[in-house]
mmCIF file of C-alpha atoms and ligand atoms in Angstrom:
data_model
loop_
_atom_site.group_PDB
_atom_site.id
_atom_site.type_symbol
_atom_site.label_atom_id
_atom_site.label_comp_id
_atom_site.label_asym_id
_atom_site.label_seq_id
_atom_site.Cartn_x
_atom_site.Cartn_y
_atom_site.Cartn_z
ATOM 1 C CA MET A 20 -71.156 88.064 -229.116
ATOM 2 C CA ASN A 21 -68.995 90.161 -231.397
ATOM 3 C CA LYS A 22 -66.198 89.571 -233.931
ATOM 4 C CA ILE A 23 -63.543 89.064 -231.259
ATOM 5 C CA THR A 24 -65.494 86.829 -228.887
ATOM 6 C CA GLN A 25 -66.461 84.741 -231.938
ATOM 7 C CA LEU A 26 -62.940 84.595 -233.367
ATOM 8 C CA PHE A 27 -61.467 83.249 -230.128
ATOM 9 C CA ASN A 28 -64.604 81.591 -228.700
ATOM 10 C CA ILE A 29 -64.407 83.594 -225.449
ATOM 11 C CA LYS A 30 -66.990 85.365 -223.254
ATOM 12 C CA TYR A 31 -65.578 88.911 -223.022
ATOM 13 C CA PRO A 32 -63.542 90.773 -225.679
ATOM 14 C CA ILE A 33 -60.640 91.235 -223.246
ATOM 15 C CA ILE A 34 -57.216 89.903 -224.206
ATOM 16 C CA GLN A 35 -54.350 89.793 -221.729
ATOM 17 C CA GLY A 36 -51.311 90.984 -223.650
ATOM 18 C CA GLY A 37 -48.233 88.764 -223.677
ATOM 19 C CA MET A 38 -45.719 90.293 -221.254
ATOM 20 C CA ILE A 39 -42.126 89.172 -220.751
ATOM 21 C CA TRP A 40 -41.474 88.083 -217.144
ATOM 22 C CA ASN A 41 -45.152 88.594 -216.222
ATOM 23 C CA SER A 42 -47.353 86.308 -218.261
ATOM 24 C CA GLY A 43 -46.638 82.658 -217.609
ATOM 25 C CA TYR A 44 -49.292 79.944 -217.550
ATOM 26 C CA LYS A 45 -50.708 81.104 -214.198
ATOM 27 C CA LEU A 46 -51.718 84.510 -215.535
ATOM 28 C CA ALA A 47 -52.807 83.214 -218.946
ATOM 29 C CA SER A 48 -54.995 80.422 -217.526
ATOM 30 C CA ALA A 49 -56.540 82.747 -214.911
ATOM 31 C CA VAL A 50 -57.551 85.220 -217.626
ATOM 32 C CA SER A 51 -58.986 82.465 -219.818
ATOM 33 C CA ASN A 52 -60.845 80.933 -216.865
ATOM 34 C CA SER A 53 -62.349 84.372 -216.133
ATOM 35 C CA GLY A 54 -63.806 84.751 -219.638
ATOM 36 C CA GLY A 55 -61.024 86.654 -221.435
ATOM 37 C CA LEU A 56 -58.192 85.375 -223.614
ATOM 38 C CA GLY A 57 -54.950 84.659 -221.756
ATOM 39 C CA LEU A 58 -51.638 84.736 -223.611
ATOM 40 C CA ILE A 59 -48.405 83.101 -222.483
ATOM 41 C CA GLY A 60 -45.541 85.504 -223.158
ATOM 42 C CA ALA A 61 -42.886 83.505 -224.994
ATOM 43 C CA GLY A 62 -40.481 86.455 -225.189
ATOM 44 C CA SER A 63 -38.817 85.708 -221.869
ATOM 45 C CA MET A 64 -38.813 81.905 -222.169
ATOM 46 C CA TYR A 65 -36.280 79.419 -223.510
ATOM 47 C CA PRO A 66 -38.065 77.066 -225.931
ATOM 48 C CA GLU A 67 -38.359 74.172 -223.454
ATOM 49 C CA VAL A 68 -39.631 76.525 -220.719
ATOM 50 C CA LEU A 69 -42.324 77.672 -223.127
ATOM 51 C CA ARG A 70 -43.288 74.043 -223.789
ATOM 52 C CA GLU A 71 -43.681 73.479 -220.045
ATOM 53 C CA HIS A 72 -45.876 76.583 -219.680
ATOM 54 C CA ILE A 73 -48.106 75.515 -222.580
ATOM 55 C CA GLN A 74 -48.558 72.065 -221.047
ATOM 56 C CA LYS A 75 -49.331 73.522 -217.615
ATOM 57 C CA CYS A 76 -51.775 75.991 -219.165
ATOM 58 C CA LYS A 77 -53.632 73.132 -220.872
ATOM 59 C CA ASN A 78 -53.987 71.490 -217.457
ATOM 60 C CA ALA A 79 -55.080 74.721 -215.759
ATOM 61 C CA THR A 80 -57.860 75.670 -218.175
ATOM 62 C CA ASP A 81 -60.185 74.078 -220.685
ATOM 63 C CA LYS A 82 -60.856 77.513 -222.194
ATOM 64 C CA PRO A 83 -59.035 78.942 -225.249
ATOM 65 C CA PHE A 84 -55.631 80.507 -224.611
ATOM 66 C CA GLY A 85 -52.768 81.608 -226.854
ATOM 67 C CA VAL A 86 -49.058 82.359 -227.047
ATOM 68 C CA ASN A 87 -47.481 85.750 -227.774
ATOM 69 C CA ILE A 88 -44.288 85.526 -229.816
ATOM 70 C CA PRO A 89 -42.254 88.725 -230.147
ATOM 71 C CA MET A 90 -40.154 88.083 -233.237
ATOM 72 C CA LEU A 91 -37.175 90.138 -232.069
ATOM 73 C CA TYR A 92 -35.927 87.421 -229.723
ATOM 74 C CA PRO A 93 -33.732 84.413 -230.694
ATOM 75 C CA ASN A 94 -34.852 80.791 -231.304
ATOM 76 C CA ILE A 95 -37.985 81.842 -233.191
ATOM 77 C CA GLU A 96 -38.005 78.776 -235.423
ATOM 78 C CA GLU A 97 -37.802 76.434 -232.444
ATOM 79 C CA ILE A 98 -40.533 78.388 -230.666
ATOM 80 C CA MET A 99 -42.839 78.247 -233.690
ATOM 81 C CA ASN A 100 -42.317 74.479 -233.927
ATOM 82 C CA ILE A 101 -43.107 73.997 -230.234
ATOM 83 C CA VAL A 102 -46.317 75.983 -230.564
ATOM 84 C CA VAL A 103 -47.370 73.717 -233.455
ATOM 85 C CA GLU A 104 -46.276 70.479 -231.714
ATOM 86 C CA GLU A 105 -48.191 71.419 -228.559
ATOM 87 C CA GLY A 106 -51.373 72.142 -230.527
ATOM 88 C CA VAL A 107 -51.639 75.829 -229.576
ATOM 89 C CA LYS A 108 -54.627 77.268 -231.449
ATOM 90 C CA ILE A 109 -53.969 81.019 -231.174
ATOM 91 C CA VAL A 110 -50.702 82.937 -231.738
ATOM 92 C CA PHE A 111 -50.131 86.683 -231.357
ATOM 93 C CA THR A 112 -46.932 87.786 -233.124
ATOM 94 C CA SER A 113 -45.250 91.128 -232.476
ATOM 95 C CA ALA A 114 -42.054 93.100 -233.089
ATOM 96 C CA GLY A 115 -41.308 91.808 -236.578
ATOM 97 C CA ASN A 116 -42.577 91.322 -240.104
ATOM 98 C CA PRO A 117 -46.009 89.583 -240.164
ATOM 99 C CA LYS A 118 -45.154 88.019 -243.555
ATOM 100 C CA THR A 119 -42.404 85.868 -242.056
ATOM 101 C CA TRP A 120 -44.523 83.394 -240.066
ATOM 102 C CA THR A 121 -48.224 84.017 -240.765
ATOM 103 C CA SER A 122 -48.652 81.537 -243.622
ATOM 104 C CA PHE A 123 -46.661 78.855 -241.761
ATOM 105 C CA LEU A 124 -48.987 79.196 -238.743
ATOM 106 C CA LYS A 125 -52.182 79.510 -240.808
ATOM 107 C CA GLU A 126 -51.325 76.324 -242.726
ATOM 108 C CA LYS A 127 -51.306 74.540 -239.355
ATOM 109 C CA GLY A 128 -54.825 75.834 -238.636
ATOM 110 C CA ILE A 129 -53.661 78.409 -236.071
ATOM 111 C CA THR A 130 -55.496 81.725 -235.620
ATOM 112 C CA VAL A 131 -52.899 84.474 -236.077
ATOM 113 C CA VAL A 132 -53.004 88.029 -234.735
ATOM 114 C CA HIS A 133 -50.240 90.590 -235.231
ATOM 115 C CA VAL A 134 -49.454 93.624 -233.053
ATOM 116 C CA VAL A 135 -48.814 96.949 -234.841
ATOM 117 C CA SER A 136 -48.334 100.605 -233.925
ATOM 118 C CA SER A 137 -49.448 102.265 -237.181
ATOM 119 C CA SER A 138 -52.076 101.916 -239.899
ATOM 120 C CA VAL A 139 -49.326 101.204 -242.475
ATOM 121 C CA PHE A 140 -48.244 98.132 -240.505
ATOM 122 C CA ALA A 141 -51.888 97.192 -239.875
ATOM 123 C CA LEU A 142 -52.401 97.011 -243.639
ATOM 124 C CA LYS A 143 -49.239 94.935 -244.040
ATOM 125 C CA ALA A 144 -50.512 92.533 -241.406
ATOM 126 C CA GLN A 145 -53.880 92.273 -243.136
ATOM 127 C CA ASP A 146 -52.112 91.631 -246.467
ATOM 128 C CA ALA A 147 -50.011 88.933 -244.794
ATOM 129 C CA GLY A 148 -53.257 87.105 -243.996
ATOM 130 C CA VAL A 149 -53.613 87.546 -240.226
ATOM 131 C CA ASP A 150 -57.049 87.033 -238.645
ATOM 132 C CA ALA A 151 -56.992 90.227 -236.560
ATOM 133 C CA VAL A 152 -54.739 93.104 -235.644
ATOM 134 C CA VAL A 153 -53.802 94.593 -232.279
ATOM 135 C CA ALA A 154 -53.194 98.339 -232.675
ATOM 136 C CA GLU A 155 -51.063 99.486 -229.772
ATOM 137 C CA GLY A 156 -50.783 103.175 -228.895
ATOM 138 C CA PHE A 157 -47.960 105.264 -227.431
ATOM 139 C CA GLU A 158 -49.348 104.914 -223.878
ATOM 140 C CA ALA A 159 -48.687 101.177 -223.740
ATOM 141 C CA GLY A 160 -46.186 99.412 -221.524
ATOM 142 C CA GLY A 161 -43.339 97.405 -223.055
ATOM 143 C CA HIS A 162 -41.801 97.913 -226.497
ATOM 144 C CA ASN A 163 -43.592 100.391 -228.655
ATOM 145 C CA GLY A 164 -43.660 102.217 -231.993
ATOM 146 C CA ARG A 165 -41.313 105.119 -232.725
ATOM 147 C CA GLU A 166 -44.025 107.456 -233.966
ATOM 148 C CA GLU A 167 -45.735 108.117 -230.638
ATOM 149 C CA THR A 168 -49.265 107.729 -232.048
ATOM 150 C CA THR A 169 -51.705 107.600 -229.152
ATOM 151 C CA THR A 170 -54.431 104.983 -228.833
ATOM 152 C CA LEU A 171 -57.102 107.680 -229.205
ATOM 153 C CA THR A 172 -55.816 108.613 -232.660
ATOM 154 C CA LEU A 173 -54.465 105.234 -233.765
ATOM 155 C CA ILE A 174 -57.649 103.169 -233.415
ATOM 156 C CA PRO A 175 -59.883 105.210 -235.759
ATOM 157 C CA MET A 176 -57.018 105.563 -238.276
ATOM 158 C CA VAL A 177 -56.415 101.810 -238.361
ATOM 159 C CA LYS A 178 -60.177 101.184 -238.473
ATOM 160 C CA GLU A 179 -60.378 103.335 -241.603
ATOM 161 C CA LYS A 180 -57.803 101.152 -243.358
ATOM 162 C CA ILE A 181 -58.520 97.517 -242.457
ATOM 163 C CA GLN A 182 -61.495 95.194 -242.748
ATOM 164 C CA ILE A 183 -60.400 92.429 -240.332
ATOM 165 C CA PRO A 184 -61.207 92.571 -236.576
ATOM 166 C CA LEU A 185 -59.341 95.229 -234.602
ATOM 167 C CA ILE A 186 -58.124 94.994 -231.014
ATOM 168 C CA ALA A 187 -57.091 98.203 -229.206
ATOM 169 C CA ALA A 188 -54.144 98.279 -226.804
ATOM 170 C CA GLY A 189 -52.413 100.955 -224.791
ATOM 171 C CA GLY A 190 -53.842 102.789 -221.810
ATOM 172 C CA ILE A 191 -56.824 100.487 -221.234
ATOM 173 C CA ALA A 192 -57.297 99.185 -217.703
ATOM 174 C CA THR A 193 -60.937 99.929 -216.921
ATOM 175 C CA GLY A 194 -64.391 99.248 -218.340
ATOM 176 C CA ARG A 195 -64.685 102.888 -219.345
ATOM 177 C CA GLY A 196 -61.388 102.706 -221.215
ATOM 178 C CA MET A 197 -62.613 99.555 -222.921
ATOM 179 C CA LEU A 198 -65.889 101.205 -223.984
ATOM 180 C CA ALA A 199 -63.994 104.251 -225.264
ATOM 181 C CA ALA A 200 -61.745 102.045 -227.413
ATOM 182 C CA MET A 201 -64.749 100.162 -228.776
ATOM 183 C CA ILE A 202 -66.586 103.373 -229.596
ATOM 184 C CA LEU A 203 -63.491 104.447 -231.544
ATOM 185 C CA GLY A 204 -63.854 101.320 -233.654
ATOM 186 C CA ALA A 205 -62.130 98.479 -231.811
ATOM 187 C CA ASP A 206 -63.818 95.074 -231.543
ATOM 188 C CA GLY A 207 -61.904 94.173 -228.392
ATOM 189 C CA VAL A 208 -59.102 95.310 -226.124
ATOM 190 C CA GLN A 209 -55.661 94.020 -225.193
ATOM 191 C CA VAL A 210 -54.673 94.878 -221.634
ATOM 192 C CA GLY A 211 -51.125 94.634 -220.279
ATOM 193 C CA SER A 212 -50.226 96.870 -217.345
ATOM 194 C CA ARG A 213 -53.413 96.138 -215.358
ATOM 195 C CA PHE A 214 -52.691 92.399 -215.509
ATOM 196 C CA ALA A 215 -49.017 92.890 -214.627
ATOM 197 C CA ALA A 216 -50.342 94.131 -211.278
ATOM 198 C CA SER A 217 -52.375 90.997 -210.618
ATOM 199 C CA ILE A 218 -51.842 88.237 -208.076
ATOM 200 C CA GLU A 219 -51.293 85.703 -210.872
ATOM 201 C CA SER A 220 -48.641 87.745 -212.724
ATOM 202 C CA SER A 221 -45.227 86.103 -212.377
ATOM 203 C CA ALA A 222 -43.547 89.473 -211.783
ATOM 204 C CA HIS A 223 -41.633 90.078 -208.547
ATOM 205 C CA ASN A 224 -43.692 91.715 -205.779
ATOM 206 C CA ASN A 225 -41.292 94.682 -205.806
ATOM 207 C CA PHE A 226 -42.309 95.346 -209.406
ATOM 208 C CA LYS A 227 -46.023 94.967 -208.624
ATOM 209 C CA GLU A 228 -45.616 97.470 -205.746
ATOM 210 C CA THR A 229 -43.807 99.825 -208.126
ATOM 211 C CA ILE A 230 -46.694 99.664 -210.593
ATOM 212 C CA ILE A 231 -49.251 100.702 -207.999
ATOM 213 C CA ASN A 232 -46.954 103.475 -206.745
ATOM 214 C CA THR A 233 -46.254 104.869 -210.229
ATOM 215 C CA LYS A 234 -47.992 108.198 -210.667
ATOM 216 C CA GLU A 235 -49.111 110.086 -213.747
ATOM 217 C CA GLY A 236 -45.922 111.116 -215.569
ATOM 218 C CA GLY A 237 -43.906 108.344 -213.926
ATOM 219 C CA THR A 238 -42.999 106.567 -217.196
ATOM 220 C CA HIS A 239 -41.240 107.565 -220.407
ATOM 221 C CA LEU A 240 -40.758 106.001 -223.863
ATOM 222 C CA THR A 241 -36.996 105.833 -224.303
ATOM 223 C CA LEU A 242 -34.135 103.931 -225.987
ATOM 224 C CA LYS A 243 -35.673 104.665 -229.386
ATOM 225 C CA GLU A 244 -32.330 104.036 -231.120
ATOM 226 C CA LEU A 245 -32.432 100.400 -229.983
ATOM 227 C CA ALA A 246 -36.040 99.268 -229.528
ATOM 228 C CA PRO A 247 -38.335 101.965 -228.071
ATOM 229 C CA VAL A 248 -39.551 100.918 -224.625
ATOM 230 C CA ARG A 249 -41.699 102.612 -221.981
ATOM 231 C CA LEU A 250 -39.916 102.523 -218.637
ATOM 232 C CA VAL A 251 -40.599 103.541 -215.069
ATOM 233 C CA LYS A 252 -38.323 106.460 -214.132
ATOM 234 C CA ASN A 253 -36.013 104.552 -211.794
ATOM 235 C CA LYS A 254 -32.211 104.714 -211.374
ATOM 236 C CA PHE A 255 -31.553 102.741 -214.558
ATOM 237 C CA TYR A 256 -33.849 105.076 -216.521
ATOM 238 C CA TYR A 257 -31.977 108.135 -215.196
ATOM 239 C CA ASP A 258 -28.635 106.464 -216.054
ATOM 240 C CA VAL A 259 -29.900 106.218 -219.638
ATOM 241 C CA GLN A 260 -30.921 109.897 -219.646
ATOM 242 C CA THR A 261 -27.511 110.934 -218.266
ATOM 243 C CA LEU A 262 -25.832 109.010 -221.067
ATOM 244 C CA TYR A 263 -28.091 110.749 -223.614
ATOM 245 C CA GLU A 264 -26.649 114.112 -222.487
ATOM 246 C CA LYS A 265 -23.325 112.930 -223.973
ATOM 247 C CA CYS A 266 -24.898 112.127 -227.375
ATOM 248 C CA PRO A 267 -23.951 108.436 -227.116
ATOM 249 C CA SER A 268 -23.366 106.082 -230.027
ATOM 250 C CA GLN A 269 -25.675 103.099 -230.452
ATOM 251 C CA GLU A 270 -22.859 100.864 -229.124
ATOM 252 C CA GLU A 271 -22.665 102.907 -225.921
ATOM 253 C CA LEU A 272 -26.408 102.555 -225.395
ATOM 254 C CA VAL A 273 -26.223 98.803 -226.036
ATOM 255 C CA HIS A 274 -23.348 98.594 -223.574
ATOM 256 C CA LEU A 275 -25.289 100.439 -220.849
ATOM 257 C CA LEU A 276 -28.378 98.307 -221.418
ATOM 258 C CA GLY A 277 -26.270 95.166 -221.085
ATOM 259 C CA ARG A 278 -28.038 91.848 -220.814
ATOM 260 C CA ALA A 279 -31.060 90.648 -218.853
ATOM 261 C CA ARG A 280 -32.056 94.070 -217.458
ATOM 262 C CA ALA A 281 -35.772 93.331 -217.867
ATOM 263 C CA LYS A 282 -35.419 90.060 -215.967
ATOM 264 C CA LYS A 283 -33.417 91.802 -213.254
ATOM 265 C CA GLY A 284 -36.076 94.457 -212.776
ATOM 266 C CA MET A 285 -39.415 92.755 -213.297
ATOM 267 C CA PHE A 286 -38.650 89.156 -212.293
ATOM 268 C CA GLU A 287 -35.870 89.530 -209.709
ATOM 269 C CA GLY A 288 -37.200 92.779 -208.263
ATOM 270 C CA ASP A 289 -34.063 94.943 -208.571
ATOM 271 C CA LEU A 290 -35.770 98.328 -208.672
ATOM 272 C CA ASP A 291 -32.555 100.326 -209.209
ATOM 273 C CA GLU A 292 -30.615 98.446 -211.872
ATOM 274 C CA GLY A 293 -33.495 96.665 -213.600
ATOM 275 C CA GLU A 294 -35.585 97.689 -216.588
ATOM 276 C CA LEU A 295 -39.172 98.224 -215.375
ATOM 277 C CA GLU A 296 -41.616 98.205 -218.287
ATOM 278 C CA ILE A 297 -45.086 99.596 -217.649
ATOM 279 C CA GLY A 298 -47.716 101.746 -219.378
ATOM 280 C CA GLN A 299 -48.893 105.281 -218.611
ATOM 281 C CA ILE A 300 -52.105 103.823 -217.194
ATOM 282 C CA ALA A 301 -50.106 102.638 -214.146
ATOM 283 C CA GLY A 302 -51.148 106.013 -212.674
ATOM 284 C CA LEU A 303 -54.685 104.614 -212.465
ATOM 285 C CA ILE A 304 -53.741 101.215 -211.012
ATOM 286 C CA HIS A 305 -53.894 101.355 -207.228
ATOM 287 C CA ASP A 306 -54.017 97.732 -206.131
ATOM 288 C CA VAL A 307 -52.742 94.247 -206.928
ATOM 289 C CA LEU A 308 -55.877 92.146 -207.503
ATOM 290 C CA PRO A 309 -56.803 88.614 -208.538
ATOM 291 C CA VAL A 310 -57.444 88.356 -212.289
ATOM 292 C CA GLU A 311 -61.074 87.326 -211.833
ATOM 293 C CA GLN A 312 -61.784 90.514 -209.878
ATOM 294 C CA ILE A 313 -60.005 92.689 -212.462
ATOM 295 C CA ILE A 314 -62.138 91.275 -215.263
ATOM 296 C CA GLN A 315 -65.377 91.440 -213.282
ATOM 297 C CA GLN A 316 -64.688 95.065 -212.329
ATOM 298 C CA MET A 317 -63.955 95.940 -215.939
ATOM 299 C CA MET A 318 -67.143 94.322 -217.203
ATOM 300 C CA THR A 319 -69.321 95.884 -214.460
ATOM 301 C CA GLU A 320 -67.911 99.319 -215.228
ATOM 302 C CA PHE A 321 -68.326 98.680 -218.971
ATOM 303 C CA ASP A 322 -72.019 97.822 -218.482
ATOM 304 C CA VAL A 323 -72.637 100.859 -216.239
ATOM 305 C CA ALA A 324 -70.904 103.157 -218.740
ATOM 306 C CA CYS A 325 -72.952 101.704 -221.631
ATOM 307 C CA LYS A 326 -76.152 102.614 -219.793
ATOM 308 C CA GLU A 327 -75.035 106.223 -219.341
ATOM 309 C CA LYS A 328 -75.702 107.028 -222.991
ATOM 310 C CA SER A 329 -78.482 109.452 -222.042
ATOM 311 C CA LYS A 330 -75.808 111.750 -220.541
ATOM 312 C CA PHE A 331 -74.707 112.475 -224.092
ATOM 313 C CA GLU A 332 -78.054 113.493 -225.531
ATOM 314 C CA PHE A 333 -77.925 117.251 -226.111
HETATM 315 C C1 FMN B 7 -44.212 94.395 -218.527
HETATM 316 C C2 FMN B 7 -44.671 94.346 -219.942
HETATM 317 C C3 FMN B 7 -44.105 93.426 -220.813
HETATM 318 C C4 FMN B 7 -44.555 93.337 -222.139
HETATM 319 N N1 FMN B 7 -44.034 92.374 -222.964
HETATM 320 C C5 FMN B 7 -44.559 92.203 -224.197
HETATM 321 C C6 FMN B 7 -44.154 91.090 -224.994
HETATM 322 O O1 FMN B 7 -43.354 90.251 -224.591
HETATM 323 N N2 FMN B 7 -44.712 90.985 -226.237
HETATM 324 C C7 FMN B 7 -45.635 91.880 -226.717
HETATM 325 O O2 FMN B 7 -46.104 91.716 -227.844
HETATM 326 N N3 FMN B 7 -46.041 92.926 -225.965
HETATM 327 C C8 FMN B 7 -45.548 93.083 -224.717
HETATM 328 N N4 FMN B 7 -46.031 94.079 -223.911
HETATM 329 C C9 FMN B 7 -47.188 94.874 -224.395
HETATM 330 C C10 FMN B 7 -48.521 94.240 -223.926
HETATM 331 O O3 FMN B 7 -48.735 92.991 -224.522
HETATM 332 C C11 FMN B 7 -49.736 95.150 -224.224
HETATM 333 O O4 FMN B 7 -49.932 95.307 -225.591
HETATM 334 C C12 FMN B 7 -49.597 96.517 -223.580
HETATM 335 O O5 FMN B 7 -49.166 96.385 -222.260
HETATM 336 C C13 FMN B 7 -50.934 97.236 -223.616
HETATM 337 O O6 FMN B 7 -50.833 98.504 -223.036
HETATM 338 P P1 FMN B 7 -51.097 98.790 -221.459
HETATM 339 O O7 FMN B 7 -49.815 98.428 -220.785
HETATM 340 O O8 FMN B 7 -51.362 100.250 -221.415
HETATM 341 O O9 FMN B 7 -52.241 97.937 -221.029
HETATM 342 C C14 FMN B 7 -45.574 94.209 -222.596
HETATM 343 C C15 FMN B 7 -46.133 95.131 -221.705
HETATM 344 C C16 FMN B 7 -45.705 95.198 -220.396
HETATM 345 C C17 FMN B 7 -46.370 96.178 -219.455
#
């Protein structure tokens, strides 16, 4: 038992990060059933679709699960009300000000966690009254901080500033990565990319194949003028880079991005025109596996690595 397993009442301190177009109820319930904490990613769902996923998740697991709500998307008020109406017990907010919704959720008895990319924002989240913080480093897949602070440096810096439980995210896909993050001061880990390449992820198979074929150096954090996002270097990514050569205005970037690129890429499998969001750790992901196996492998490796302490006695 530690602070994170106690906070969420789970077996292992492994959280599956909310991921647009990847983390529906199938992924979330599989993670929760395997001893971690599964999160439904509300960011890619219309409010009533989210309601359906919550209800299906309740049927698919009797273990704790949560909902991730990125606050940059529309309909937030409706989404917050659905989460309350459906009796969701855990909410992870991201991409917004933690002050906006934390007290509303806490008053309803919901455990609230906020995702940050710096120690300044970690402190703000703590001041807003959240129960824990996810500190997400530059390596991570999806939207990210502008400052490019890596997980290795971010975790100890956040740890120095906050007293509430700390969850590390970004670049963690193995038991060794998990142990490293915990030695740096994290109480648990949030894993995204590794679970995107799982059988239960709702992503298109083309995207899952792309993840396992992405090599070291195959992703880049770009579109910082809009909302920084780490993308696979596909045709769309190179179109963005070509536009950058012309010093584009923000409007031109918005125009190129257009609408529904992430859906096109990750959900519909258009590998050329779609936005493919994945972390640097994709270079270490070589197979699409069932969630249960991913978690068991992580925990076995974690235990083996813990026992290797004697290697470090000089
Ligand atoms: C495809 C994809 C979609 C993501 N979507 C979201 C999201 O909707 N909300 C969010 O808070 N984080 C999102 N993330 C970030 C993850 O929740 C997680 O923090 C991150 O993936 C951890 O880093 P890793 O990819 O190196 O494991 C996304 C990540 C990926 C790979």
